Coordinates of C-alpha atoms and ligand atoms in Angstrom, one line a residue:
M94 CA 0.0 0.0 0.0
F95 CA 2.7 2.4 1.0
Q96 CA 4.5 1.7 -2.3
D97 CA 1.3 2.4 -4.3
N98 CA 0.8 5.6 -2.5
F99 CA 4.4 6.6 -3.0
L100 CA 4.2 5.9 -6.7
A101 CA 0.9 7.8 -7.0
R102 CA 1.9 10.8 -4.9
Y103 CA 5.2 11.4 -6.7
S104 CA 4.3 10.1 -10.2
R105 CA 4.9 13.5 -11.9
Q106 CA 8.3 13.7 -10.3
I107 CA 9.2 10.1 -11.0
V108 CA 8.5 10.6 -14.7
L109 CA 10.6 13.7 -14.6
R110 CA 14.0 12.8 -16.2
E111 CA 15.9 15.0 -13.7
I112 CA 14.5 13.0 -10.6
G113 CA 13.2 9.6 -11.6
L114 CA 12.3 6.7 -9.2
E115 CA 15.8 6.4 -7.7
G116 CA 16.0 10.2 -7.2
Q117 CA 12.6 10.2 -5.5
K118 CA 13.6 7.4 -3.1
K119 CA 16.8 9.3 -2.4
L120 CA 14.9 12.4 -1.5
G121 CA 12.9 10.4 1.0
E122 CA 16.1 9.5 2.8
K123 CA 17.4 13.1 3.1
S124 CA 17.1 15.5 5.9
I125 CA 17.2 19.3 5.7
V126 CA 16.7 22.3 8.0
I127 CA 15.0 25.4 6.9
I128 CA 16.2 28.4 9.0
G129 CA 13.6 31.1 9.0
L130 CA 9.9 30.6 8.0
G131 CA 9.0 34.0 6.4
A132 CA 8.3 34.6 2.8
L133 CA 11.2 32.6 1.4
G134 CA 11.2 29.8 4.1
T135 CA 7.4 29.1 3.8
V136 CA 7.6 28.8 0.0
S137 CA 10.7 26.5 0.2
A138 CA 9.1 24.4 3.0
N139 CA 5.9 24.1 1.1
L140 CA 7.6 22.8 -2.1
L141 CA 10.2 20.6 -0.3
A142 CA 7.5 18.9 1.9
R143 CA 5.2 18.3 -1.1
M144 CA 8.2 16.9 -3.1
G145 CA 8.9 14.3 -0.4
V146 CA 12.2 15.3 1.3
G147 CA 12.2 12.8 4.2
R148 CA 12.9 14.9 7.2
I149 CA 12.4 18.6 7.5
R150 CA 13.3 20.7 10.5
L151 CA 11.4 24.0 10.6
V152 CA 13.1 26.7 12.6
D153 CA 11.7 30.1 13.4
R154 CA 11.6 32.3 16.5
D155 CA 8.6 34.4 15.7
Y156 CA 4.8 34.0 15.7
V157 CA 2.3 34.6 12.8
E158 CA 1.0 38.2 12.4
L159 CA -1.5 39.7 10.0
D160 CA 1.1 41.5 7.9
N161 CA 2.7 38.1 7.1
L162 CA -0.2 36.8 5.2
H163 CA 0.3 38.6 1.9
R164 CA 3.4 36.6 1.2
Q165 CA 4.0 33.8 3.7
I166 CA 2.2 31.0 2.0
L167 CA 1.7 28.5 4.8
Y168 CA -0.2 30.8 7.2
D169 CA -3.8 31.8 7.5
E170 CA -6.0 34.0 9.7
S171 CA -6.6 31.3 12.3
H172 CA -2.8 31.2 12.9
V173 CA -2.9 35.0 13.5
D174 CA -5.9 34.6 15.9
R175 CA -4.2 31.8 17.8
K176 CA -0.9 33.7 17.9
M177 CA 0.8 30.5 16.6
P178 CA 4.6 30.3 16.5
K179 CA 5.5 30.1 12.8
A180 CA 7.3 26.8 13.1
E181 CA 4.3 25.1 14.7
A182 CA 1.9 26.8 12.2
A183 CA 4.0 25.7 9.2
A184 CA 4.2 22.1 10.5
E185 CA 0.5 22.0 11.2
R186 CA -0.2 23.0 7.6
L187 CA 2.4 20.7 6.0
R188 CA 1.2 17.6 8.0
M189 CA -2.1 18.0 6.2
V190 CA -0.3 18.0 2.9
N191 CA 2.2 15.2 3.4
S192 CA 1.9 12.8 6.3
D193 CA 4.6 10.5 4.8
I194 CA 7.5 12.7 5.8
S195 CA 8.8 13.8 9.2
L196 CA 8.4 17.4 10.2
E197 CA 10.2 18.8 13.2
P198 CA 9.1 22.3 14.3
V199 CA 11.6 24.2 16.4
V200 CA 10.5 27.5 18.0
E201 CA 13.9 28.9 18.8
D202 CA 16.2 31.9 18.1
V203 CA 19.1 31.0 15.9
N204 CA 22.3 32.4 17.4
H205 CA 25.8 31.3 18.0
R206 CA 24.7 29.1 20.9
T207 CA 22.0 27.3 19.0
I208 CA 23.0 27.1 15.4
E209 CA 25.3 24.1 15.6
K210 CA 22.8 21.7 17.3
L211 CA 20.1 22.8 14.7
V212 CA 22.2 22.0 11.7
R213 CA 24.8 19.4 12.5
D214 CA 22.7 16.3 11.7
V215 CA 21.2 17.3 8.4
D216 CA 22.3 16.9 4.8
L217 CA 21.6 20.5 3.7
I218 CA 20.6 24.0 5.1
V219 CA 18.0 26.1 3.4
D220 CA 18.4 29.8 4.1
G221 CA 15.0 31.4 4.8
T222 CA 16.4 34.2 7.0
D223 CA 16.0 38.0 6.5
N224 CA 19.2 39.2 7.9
F225 CA 23.0 38.9 7.4
E226 CA 23.8 38.2 11.0
T227 CA 22.1 34.9 10.8
R228 CA 23.5 34.1 7.4
F229 CA 27.0 34.6 8.6
L230 CA 26.2 32.1 11.4
I231 CA 24.8 29.6 8.9
N232 CA 27.9 30.1 6.7
D233 CA 30.3 29.3 9.6
A234 CA 28.3 26.4 10.9
A235 CA 27.9 24.9 7.4
L236 CA 31.7 25.2 6.7
K237 CA 32.6 23.8 10.1
H238 CA 30.3 20.8 9.7
N239 CA 30.8 20.4 6.0
I240 CA 27.1 20.9 5.1
P241 CA 26.0 22.5 1.9
W242 CA 23.6 25.5 2.1
V243 CA 21.6 27.5 -0.4
Y244 CA 21.5 31.2 0.2
A245 CA 18.5 33.3 -0.9
S246 CA 17.2 36.8 -0.2
A247 CA 14.5 39.1 -1.5
I248 CA 13.5 42.7 -1.0
R249 CA 11.3 45.1 -3.0
T250 CA 11.2 43.5 -6.5
Y251 CA 14.6 41.8 -6.6
G252 CA 16.5 38.9 -5.0
M253 CA 19.7 36.9 -5.0
T254 CA 20.5 33.2 -4.5
M255 CA 23.7 31.1 -4.5
D256 CA 24.7 27.5 -3.7
I257 CA 27.4 27.2 -1.1
V258 CA 29.1 23.8 -1.0
P259 CA 32.0 23.5 1.5
G260 CA 35.3 22.6 -0.3
E261 CA 33.8 23.2 -3.8
T262 CA 32.3 26.7 -4.1
A263 CA 33.0 30.2 -2.8
C264 CA 31.3 30.9 0.6
L265 CA 29.3 33.8 1.7
R266 CA 32.3 35.6 3.1
C267 CA 34.2 35.3 -0.2
F268 CA 31.8 37.9 -1.6
V269 CA 30.4 39.7 1.5
S270 CA 33.4 39.8 3.8
E271 CA 31.8 41.5 6.8
P272 CA 28.1 41.8 7.8
P273 CA 26.7 45.3 6.8
P274 CA 26.3 47.6 9.8
P275 CA 22.9 47.5 11.5
G276 CA 20.4 49.8 9.8
S277 CA 22.5 50.1 6.7
L278 CA 20.4 47.9 4.5
P279 CA 16.8 48.4 3.5
T280 CA 14.4 46.1 5.3
C281 CA 11.0 44.6 4.3
E282 CA 9.4 46.9 6.8
S283 CA 10.8 50.1 5.4
V284 CA 10.8 49.4 1.6
G285 CA 8.4 46.5 1.2
V286 CA 8.6 43.3 -0.8
L287 CA 6.6 42.0 -3.8
P288 CA 5.4 38.5 -3.1
S289 CA 6.3 37.4 -6.6
I290 CA 10.0 37.9 -6.0
T291 CA 10.0 35.8 -2.8
H292 CA 8.2 33.0 -4.5
I293 CA 10.6 33.1 -7.5
M294 CA 13.7 33.2 -5.3
A295 CA 12.5 30.3 -3.1
S296 CA 11.5 28.3 -6.1
I297 CA 14.9 28.7 -7.7
Q298 CA 16.4 27.8 -4.3
V299 CA 14.4 24.6 -4.1
A300 CA 15.6 23.5 -7.5
E301 CA 19.2 23.9 -6.3
V302 CA 18.4 22.1 -3.1
I303 CA 17.1 19.1 -5.0
K304 CA 20.2 19.1 -7.3
I305 CA 22.5 19.1 -4.4
L306 CA 20.6 16.4 -2.4
L307 CA 20.6 14.1 -5.4
G308 CA 24.3 14.6 -6.1
L309 CA 23.7 16.3 -9.4
E310 CA 25.5 19.2 -11.1
Y311 CA 24.4 22.4 -9.4
S312 CA 24.7 26.0 -10.3
R313 CA 27.9 27.8 -9.3
E314 CA 27.0 31.4 -10.0
L315 CA 25.3 34.0 -7.8
L316 CA 22.0 34.7 -9.5
V317 CA 20.4 38.2 -9.2
V318 CA 16.8 38.5 -10.4
D319 CA 14.5 41.5 -10.7
V320 CA 10.9 40.4 -11.4
W321 CA 9.8 44.0 -12.2
T322 CA 12.4 44.6 -15.0
R323 CA 12.6 40.8 -15.7
D324 CA 16.4 40.8 -15.5
F325 CA 18.1 37.5 -14.6
I326 CA 21.9 38.2 -14.1
K327 CA 24.5 35.5 -13.3
V328 CA 27.6 36.6 -11.5
N329 CA 30.7 34.5 -11.1
V330 CA 32.0 34.4 -7.5
T331 CA 35.5 33.1 -7.0
R332 CA 36.9 31.7 -3.8
K333 CA 39.1 34.1 -1.9
D334 CA 42.5 32.7 -0.8
D335 CA 42.4 34.8 2.3
C336 CA 38.7 34.2 3.2
P337 CA 38.6 33.9 7.0
A338 CA 35.8 31.3 6.9
C339 CA 36.4 28.9 4.0
A340 CA 40.2 29.4 3.5
K341 CA 41.3 29.9 7.1
A342 CA 38.6 27.9 8.9
S343 CA 38.2 30.8 11.4
Y344 CA 34.6 30.6 12.5
E345 CA 34.3 34.0 14.3
F346 CA 30.5 34.1 14.2
L347 CA 30.2 30.8 16.0
E348 CA 32.3 32.2 18.8
G349 CA 29.8 34.9 19.4
R350 CA 31.0 37.7 17.3
G351 CA 28.1 39.8 16.1
Y352 CA 25.8 38.3 18.6
K353 CA 23.5 40.8 20.5
A354 CA 20.1 41.4 21.7
T355 CA 18.3 43.1 18.8
V356 CA 16.0 45.9 18.1
L357 CA 13.6 44.5 15.5
C358 CA 13.7 47.3 13.0
G359 CA 10.4 48.8 11.8
R360 CA 8.4 46.7 14.2
N361 CA 8.8 48.9 17.3
S362 CA 10.0 45.9 19.2
V363 CA 13.1 44.6 20.9
Q364 CA 14.1 41.0 21.3
I365 CA 15.7 40.0 24.5
I366 CA 17.8 36.9 24.6
P367 CA 18.9 35.7 28.0
S368 CA 22.5 34.7 28.5
K369 CA 21.4 31.2 29.4
Q370 CA 18.7 29.1 27.8
T371 CA 16.0 28.0 30.2
D372 CA 12.7 26.1 30.2
L373 CA 10.1 28.4 31.6
D374 CA 7.0 27.1 33.3
L375 CA 4.6 29.2 31.4
E376 CA 1.6 28.2 33.4
N377 CA 3.2 29.3 36.6
L378 CA 4.4 32.5 35.0
A379 CA 0.8 33.2 33.6
E380 CA -0.5 32.8 37.2
R381 CA 2.0 35.4 38.3
L382 CA 1.4 37.9 35.5
R383 CA -2.4 37.9 35.6
K384 CA -2.0 40.4 38.4
V385 CA -0.1 42.9 36.2
G386 CA -1.9 42.6 32.9
E387 CA -3.9 40.6 30.4
V388 CA -2.3 37.2 29.8
K389 CA -2.8 34.6 27.1
Y390 CA -0.7 31.6 26.8
T391 CA -0.2 28.4 24.9
K392 CA 2.3 25.6 25.6
Y393 CA 4.8 27.5 23.4
M394 CA 4.5 31.1 24.5
L395 CA 2.9 33.6 26.8
H396 CA 1.5 36.9 25.7
L397 CA 1.3 39.7 28.3
A398 CA -0.3 43.1 27.5
V399 CA 0.8 45.9 29.8
P400 CA -0.2 49.0 27.8
P401 CA 1.5 50.6 26.0
Y402 CA 3.7 47.5 25.9
E403 CA 3.3 43.9 25.0
L404 CA 5.6 41.0 25.8
A405 CA 5.7 37.7 24.0
I406 CA 7.6 35.4 26.2
F407 CA 8.8 32.1 24.8
R408 CA 9.6 28.9 26.7
D409 CA 13.3 29.2 26.2
G410 CA 13.3 32.5 28.1
R411 CA 13.4 34.7 25.0
A412 CA 11.0 37.6 24.8
I413 CA 9.9 40.1 22.2
V414 CA 9.0 43.4 23.8
K415 CA 6.6 45.4 21.6
G416 CA 6.0 49.2 21.9
T417 CA 9.6 50.3 22.2
T418 CA 12.9 50.4 20.4
D419 CA 14.8 51.3 23.5
E420 CA 16.9 48.2 24.5
S421 CA 17.4 49.2 28.1
L422 CA 13.7 49.9 28.6
A423 CA 12.9 46.5 27.1
R424 CA 15.4 44.8 29.4
A425 CA 13.9 46.6 32.3
L426 CA 10.4 45.3 31.4
Y427 CA 11.8 41.9 30.9
T428 CA 13.5 42.0 34.3
R429 CA 10.3 43.3 35.9
Y430 CA 7.9 40.7 34.5
V431 CA 10.0 37.7 33.7
G432 CA 13.0 38.1 36.0
I433 CA 16.5 37.1 35.2
Ligands
ZN28 ZN1 34.9 32.0 1.7

């Protein structure tokens, strides 16, 4: 029965010369992690789950909000109403699509303390992030553990993507040697993003993921696409002999360089990351906090409204403080309500 279902479900991929029956079976044995489940990550997760990649870890620290729905394809209004973490919402949706694969939602911040355990046991890393800080971490972890990753980004009407295979291609730091300073790049919040470009970039990314997982020849150029002008430009990127990451194996970002508690630009929010991970008893905390404000909680997170601020507190101790971009005020609120 399983075999019949397998052949039926994937028949259009099995007849596809590029994949075939052997390729399809191989995909079922592969495991990947998708870091970031926004516009790019949800499209990639959607395609890769439907295509039958055997094990998919879904990682995102945030929860679903109304302004995500125009481009983040796995979410709906019920996820917004339920304040679902993106990783859980994505897994919930994809389980309805393909129950033959294993989906592993992880509601966690990706930082230098967490990245290695999130990627070390997979065959490939899919970049669904929206910032360079996390991409530099992915680059270091991928090189250190010899795992290929596929970079993708999109903003306004354009995007970029490139395959990074340790030992074979240039790495991210070969062409962007240092992360751009905070606030120096446009963000989705400030300049917007056309959903078409995120779908295109993620779709191209997925084709590359499949090629690499199947051991086929993959693309070696950086691809730049503008969906508005319909330009597709390929750029050769060469390995730099003095690249600190891929040439000298110095993984500065894994050692905590660049790590900080962050103002979430354009969202009037600050994220607080405690110096040690914890496992908060949210039920207990909810009891405590009912005295200070309106509390809603699920097994994943607690939401506290203390006007004009709101705190979303996650089980690992992390919190997003809304209503301010002042880091010290956010820390003070965290200390006051969560305690350190
Ligand atoms: Zn490099």
